[in-house]
Amino acid sequence: MATDQKWKKTALLVIDMQKDFILPEGAMRVDGGQAIVPNVITTVETARRRGILVVREHDPLGRDVELFRKHLYSDGKPKPTSKGSVGAQLADGLVIAEEDYKLVKTRFSAFFATHLHSFLQGSGINSLVVIGVQTPNCIRQTVFDAVACDYQSVSVIVDATAAATPDVHAVRLGVINNGKREFRRRKKKHHQQAYE
């Protein structure tokens, strides 16, 4: 019973798992992204079985580009995750469920200029698990903002997050860990994946 209550106070944040970030031809491809898709799918499925709130974020209008990089997507060049584009679609195998909380994110952090914190507080959430891409940008900033918002626990699942290279991923996890965040790997338990 205590475990069930723990999961009801936990949310899984799924960050930037759209094709433009995952596929080799994606406008903002993260080289390590495609390799983590199976782990992300398994983590989401495990979360749903446990009754953990799943938060999906992205901006279907392609505004998830900071001002200092907008020039890369001007002059008719396609914006990453542009509305209606293949790149805006979730990576193959990922599905948004009706009960998932959908969030439009326009900057690195899922908390910046959104109602995420208010929604999570109103839902009684005090613990967060973060997965997706990319570790040095959106994962890092979302984790830092979650810490600033005083969540009781903020965890990153190492093998369900990625960066352009394993070295960049490892270095950025080290930076995030200066805040003493919790890192986890998925583990097999009775032929099912579970959090450690």
mmCIF file of C-alpha atoms in Angstrom:
data_model
loop_
_atom_site.group_PDB
_atom_site.id
_atom_site.type_symbol
_atom_site.label_atom_id
_atom_site.label_comp_id
_atom_site.label_asym_id
_atom_site.label_seq_id
_atom_site.Cartn_x
_atom_site.Cartn_y
_atom_site.Cartn_z
ATOM 1 C CA MET A 1 0.000 0.000 0.000
ATOM 2 C CA ALA A 2 2.828 2.418 0.848
ATOM 3 C CA THR A 3 4.372 1.717 -2.561
ATOM 4 C CA ASP A 4 1.070 2.474 -4.316
ATOM 5 C CA GLN A 5 0.896 5.822 -2.504
ATOM 6 C CA LYS A 6 4.490 6.586 -3.508
ATOM 7 C CA TRP A 7 3.679 6.080 -7.188
ATOM 8 C CA LYS A 8 0.593 8.308 -6.952
ATOM 9 C CA LYS A 9 2.898 11.123 -5.867
ATOM 10 C CA THR A 10 5.345 10.521 -8.720
ATOM 11 C CA ALA A 11 5.319 11.897 -12.272
ATOM 12 C CA LEU A 12 7.366 10.710 -15.251
ATOM 13 C CA LEU A 13 8.481 13.569 -17.521
ATOM 14 C CA VAL A 14 9.126 12.400 -21.094
ATOM 15 C CA ILE A 15 11.278 15.039 -22.793
ATOM 16 C CA ASP A 16 11.636 15.693 -26.559
ATOM 17 C CA MET A 17 11.050 12.193 -27.903
ATOM 18 C CA GLN A 18 9.909 13.413 -31.331
ATOM 19 C CA LYS A 19 11.335 12.179 -34.608
ATOM 20 C CA ASP A 20 13.222 15.427 -35.308
ATOM 21 C CA PHE A 21 15.356 14.667 -32.238
ATOM 22 C CA ILE A 22 15.540 10.882 -32.712
ATOM 23 C CA LEU A 23 15.752 9.921 -36.396
ATOM 24 C CA PRO A 24 19.068 10.122 -38.300
ATOM 25 C CA GLU A 25 17.521 12.629 -40.743
ATOM 26 C CA GLY A 26 15.905 14.697 -37.945
ATOM 27 C CA ALA A 27 16.402 18.478 -37.976
ATOM 28 C CA MET A 28 17.818 18.437 -34.411
ATOM 29 C CA ARG A 29 19.062 14.836 -34.279
ATOM 30 C CA VAL A 30 20.593 13.657 -31.014
ATOM 31 C CA ASP A 31 22.940 10.831 -32.003
ATOM 32 C CA GLY A 32 22.214 8.819 -28.859
ATOM 33 C CA GLY A 33 18.456 9.296 -29.097
ATOM 34 C CA GLN A 34 17.456 6.382 -31.280
ATOM 35 C CA ALA A 35 19.260 3.889 -29.038
ATOM 36 C CA ILE A 36 17.175 4.821 -25.975
ATOM 37 C CA VAL A 37 13.735 4.551 -27.619
ATOM 38 C CA PRO A 38 13.138 0.955 -26.398
ATOM 39 C CA ASN A 39 14.123 1.972 -22.854
ATOM 40 C CA VAL A 40 11.844 5.009 -22.971
ATOM 41 C CA ILE A 41 8.933 2.853 -24.179
ATOM 42 C CA THR A 42 9.536 0.312 -21.402
ATOM 43 C CA THR A 43 9.843 3.042 -18.772
ATOM 44 C CA VAL A 44 6.562 4.660 -19.863
ATOM 45 C CA GLU A 45 4.790 1.286 -19.852
ATOM 46 C CA THR A 46 6.132 0.524 -16.366
ATOM 47 C CA ALA A 47 5.028 3.943 -15.128
ATOM 48 C CA ARG A 48 1.513 3.443 -16.461
ATOM 49 C CA ARG A 49 1.218 0.003 -14.831
ATOM 50 C CA ARG A 50 2.174 1.560 -11.517
ATOM 51 C CA GLY A 51 -0.268 4.440 -11.859
ATOM 52 C CA ILE A 52 2.487 7.042 -12.250
ATOM 53 C CA LEU A 53 1.366 10.230 -13.992
ATOM 54 C CA VAL A 54 3.037 10.488 -17.416
ATOM 55 C CA VAL A 55 3.779 14.007 -18.684
ATOM 56 C CA ARG A 56 4.449 14.387 -22.424
ATOM 57 C CA GLU A 57 5.923 17.623 -23.618
ATOM 58 C CA HIS A 58 6.700 19.173 -26.933
ATOM 59 C CA ASP A 59 5.728 22.185 -28.989
ATOM 60 C CA PRO A 60 3.773 21.223 -32.096
ATOM 61 C CA LEU A 61 4.422 24.697 -33.543
ATOM 62 C CA GLY A 62 8.189 24.214 -33.606
ATOM 63 C CA ARG A 63 8.974 27.013 -31.153
ATOM 64 C CA ASP A 64 11.323 24.855 -29.087
ATOM 65 C CA VAL A 65 14.282 26.811 -30.439
ATOM 66 C CA GLU A 66 16.046 29.463 -28.407
ATOM 67 C CA LEU A 67 16.474 32.948 -29.855
ATOM 68 C CA PHE A 68 20.219 32.471 -30.320
ATOM 69 C CA ARG A 69 19.518 29.524 -32.686
ATOM 70 C CA LYS A 70 16.489 30.824 -34.602
ATOM 71 C CA HIS A 71 18.696 31.895 -37.524
ATOM 72 C CA LEU A 72 19.385 28.217 -38.183
ATOM 73 C CA TYR A 73 15.710 27.732 -39.026
ATOM 74 C CA SER A 74 14.884 30.920 -40.923
ATOM 75 C CA ASP A 75 14.799 31.592 -44.664
ATOM 76 C CA GLY A 76 12.379 28.770 -45.359
ATOM 77 C CA LYS A 77 14.316 26.081 -43.513
ATOM 78 C CA PRO A 78 12.010 23.699 -41.631
ATOM 79 C CA LYS A 79 11.768 24.324 -37.907
ATOM 80 C CA PRO A 80 12.286 21.358 -35.632
ATOM 81 C CA THR A 81 9.041 19.637 -34.672
ATOM 82 C CA SER A 82 6.998 21.934 -36.951
ATOM 83 C CA LYS A 83 3.254 21.413 -36.727
ATOM 84 C CA GLY A 84 2.094 18.693 -39.088
ATOM 85 C CA SER A 85 5.612 17.562 -39.973
ATOM 86 C CA VAL A 86 6.937 14.030 -39.623
ATOM 87 C CA GLY A 87 9.544 15.459 -37.247
ATOM 88 C CA ALA A 88 6.849 16.567 -34.797
ATOM 89 C CA GLN A 89 5.564 13.015 -34.418
ATOM 90 C CA LEU A 90 6.622 10.881 -31.489
ATOM 91 C CA ALA A 91 9.345 8.332 -32.136
ATOM 92 C CA ASP A 92 7.934 5.037 -33.411
ATOM 93 C CA GLY A 93 6.487 2.944 -30.596
ATOM 94 C CA LEU A 94 5.745 5.870 -28.294
ATOM 95 C CA VAL A 95 2.077 6.616 -27.773
ATOM 96 C CA ILE A 96 0.360 9.439 -25.914
ATOM 97 C CA ALA A 97 -2.390 7.956 -23.751
ATOM 98 C CA GLU A 98 -5.574 9.838 -22.994
ATOM 99 C CA GLU A 99 -4.636 10.069 -19.311
ATOM 100 C CA ASP A 100 -1.179 11.560 -20.025
ATOM 101 C CA TYR A 101 -0.739 15.231 -19.220
ATOM 102 C CA LYS A 102 0.191 17.055 -22.422
ATOM 103 C CA LEU A 103 2.451 20.078 -22.127
ATOM 104 C CA VAL A 104 3.653 22.590 -24.706
ATOM 105 C CA LYS A 105 7.315 23.402 -24.006
ATOM 106 C CA THR A 106 8.944 26.334 -25.782
ATOM 107 C CA ARG A 107 12.390 26.346 -24.154
ATOM 108 C CA PHE A 108 14.873 23.880 -22.648
ATOM 109 C CA SER A 109 12.986 23.479 -19.355
ATOM 110 C CA ALA A 110 9.562 21.863 -19.169
ATOM 111 C CA PHE A 111 8.884 24.313 -16.307
ATOM 112 C CA PHE A 112 9.789 27.568 -18.099
ATOM 113 C CA ALA A 113 6.674 29.650 -18.919
ATOM 114 C CA THR A 114 4.360 26.627 -18.506
ATOM 115 C CA HIS A 115 1.774 25.535 -15.944
ATOM 116 C CA LEU A 116 3.630 22.296 -15.185
ATOM 117 C CA HIS A 117 4.601 23.135 -11.600
ATOM 118 C CA SER A 118 1.081 24.313 -10.706
ATOM 119 C CA PHE A 119 -0.451 21.227 -12.303
ATOM 120 C CA LEU A 120 1.926 18.853 -10.494
ATOM 121 C CA GLN A 121 1.374 20.590 -7.151
ATOM 122 C CA GLY A 122 -2.390 20.441 -7.632
ATOM 123 C CA SER A 123 -2.097 16.737 -8.431
ATOM 124 C CA GLY A 124 -0.166 16.019 -5.222
ATOM 125 C CA ILE A 125 3.063 15.156 -7.059
ATOM 126 C CA ASN A 126 6.265 15.512 -5.013
ATOM 127 C CA SER A 127 8.661 13.208 -6.910
ATOM 128 C CA LEU A 128 9.791 13.352 -10.522
ATOM 129 C CA VAL A 129 11.490 10.907 -12.867
ATOM 130 C CA VAL A 130 12.968 12.433 -16.047
ATOM 131 C CA ILE A 131 13.700 10.611 -19.328
ATOM 132 C CA GLY A 132 14.317 11.601 -22.964
ATOM 133 C CA VAL A 133 16.760 13.858 -24.812
ATOM 134 C CA GLN A 134 18.999 15.713 -24.653
ATOM 135 C CA THR A 135 20.992 15.509 -21.425
ATOM 136 C CA PRO A 136 23.023 18.773 -21.656
ATOM 137 C CA ASN A 137 20.020 20.895 -22.600
ATOM 138 C CA CYS A 138 16.403 19.998 -21.896
ATOM 139 C CA ILE A 139 17.049 17.197 -19.396
ATOM 140 C CA ARG A 140 19.553 19.271 -17.408
ATOM 141 C CA GLN A 141 17.442 22.423 -17.333
ATOM 142 C CA THR A 142 14.236 20.570 -16.452
ATOM 143 C CA VAL A 143 16.040 18.811 -13.576
ATOM 144 C CA PHE A 144 17.575 22.080 -12.310
ATOM 145 C CA ASP A 145 14.186 23.812 -12.381
ATOM 146 C CA ALA A 146 12.542 20.862 -10.607
ATOM 147 C CA VAL A 147 15.164 21.166 -7.861
ATOM 148 C CA ALA A 148 14.512 24.921 -7.654
ATOM 149 C CA CYS A 149 10.796 24.135 -7.256
ATOM 150 C CA ASP A 150 11.649 21.941 -4.228
ATOM 151 C CA TYR A 151 10.454 18.549 -5.445
ATOM 152 C CA GLN A 152 11.229 15.956 -2.784
ATOM 153 C CA SER A 153 12.918 13.609 -5.261
ATOM 154 C CA VAL A 154 14.146 14.218 -8.809
ATOM 155 C CA SER A 155 15.548 11.163 -10.608
ATOM 156 C CA VAL A 156 17.087 10.722 -14.046
ATOM 157 C CA ILE A 157 17.005 7.271 -15.622
ATOM 158 C CA VAL A 158 20.469 7.075 -17.161
ATOM 159 C CA ASP A 159 19.712 4.495 -19.858
ATOM 160 C CA ALA A 160 16.477 6.239 -20.877
ATOM 161 C CA THR A 161 18.197 9.594 -21.480
ATOM 162 C CA ALA A 162 20.782 10.496 -24.110
ATOM 163 C CA ALA A 163 23.032 13.144 -25.591
ATOM 164 C CA ALA A 164 24.971 13.500 -28.839
ATOM 165 C CA THR A 165 27.719 11.193 -27.534
ATOM 166 C CA PRO A 166 28.162 8.907 -24.512
ATOM 167 C CA ASP A 167 30.924 11.239 -23.250
ATOM 168 C CA VAL A 168 28.680 14.311 -23.387
ATOM 169 C CA HIS A 169 25.942 12.308 -21.649
ATOM 170 C CA ALA A 170 28.308 11.208 -18.857
ATOM 171 C CA VAL A 171 29.770 14.688 -18.327
ATOM 172 C CA ARG A 172 26.337 16.317 -18.183
ATOM 173 C CA LEU A 173 25.052 13.695 -15.768
ATOM 174 C CA GLY A 174 28.015 14.637 -13.586
ATOM 175 C CA VAL A 175 27.008 18.307 -13.759
ATOM 176 C CA ILE A 176 23.417 17.440 -12.880
ATOM 177 C CA ASN A 177 24.625 15.251 -10.022
ATOM 178 C CA ASN A 178 26.361 18.204 -8.356
ATOM 179 C CA GLY A 179 22.838 18.914 -7.164
ATOM 180 C CA LYS A 180 22.857 15.404 -5.631
ATOM 181 C CA ARG A 181 20.123 14.154 -7.941
ATOM 182 C CA GLU A 182 19.357 10.486 -8.088
ATOM 183 C CA PHE A 183 20.436 8.437 -11.094
ATOM 184 C CA ARG A 184 18.870 5.103 -11.874
ATOM 185 C CA ARG A 185 19.172 2.396 -14.462
ATOM 186 C CA ARG A 186 16.325 0.168 -15.410
ATOM 187 C CA LYS A 187 16.650 -3.419 -14.197
ATOM 188 C CA LYS A 188 15.029 -6.718 -15.066
ATOM 189 C CA LYS A 189 12.699 -8.087 -12.457
ATOM 190 C CA HIS A 190 10.681 -11.206 -13.201
ATOM 191 C CA HIS A 191 11.038 -10.578 -16.961
ATOM 192 C CA GLN A 192 9.675 -7.036 -16.621
ATOM 193 C CA GLN A 193 11.593 -3.801 -16.526
ATOM 194 C CA ALA A 194 11.354 -1.871 -13.284
ATOM 195 C CA TYR A 195 13.081 1.053 -11.649
ATOM 196 C CA GLU A 196 15.842 0.199 -9.200
#
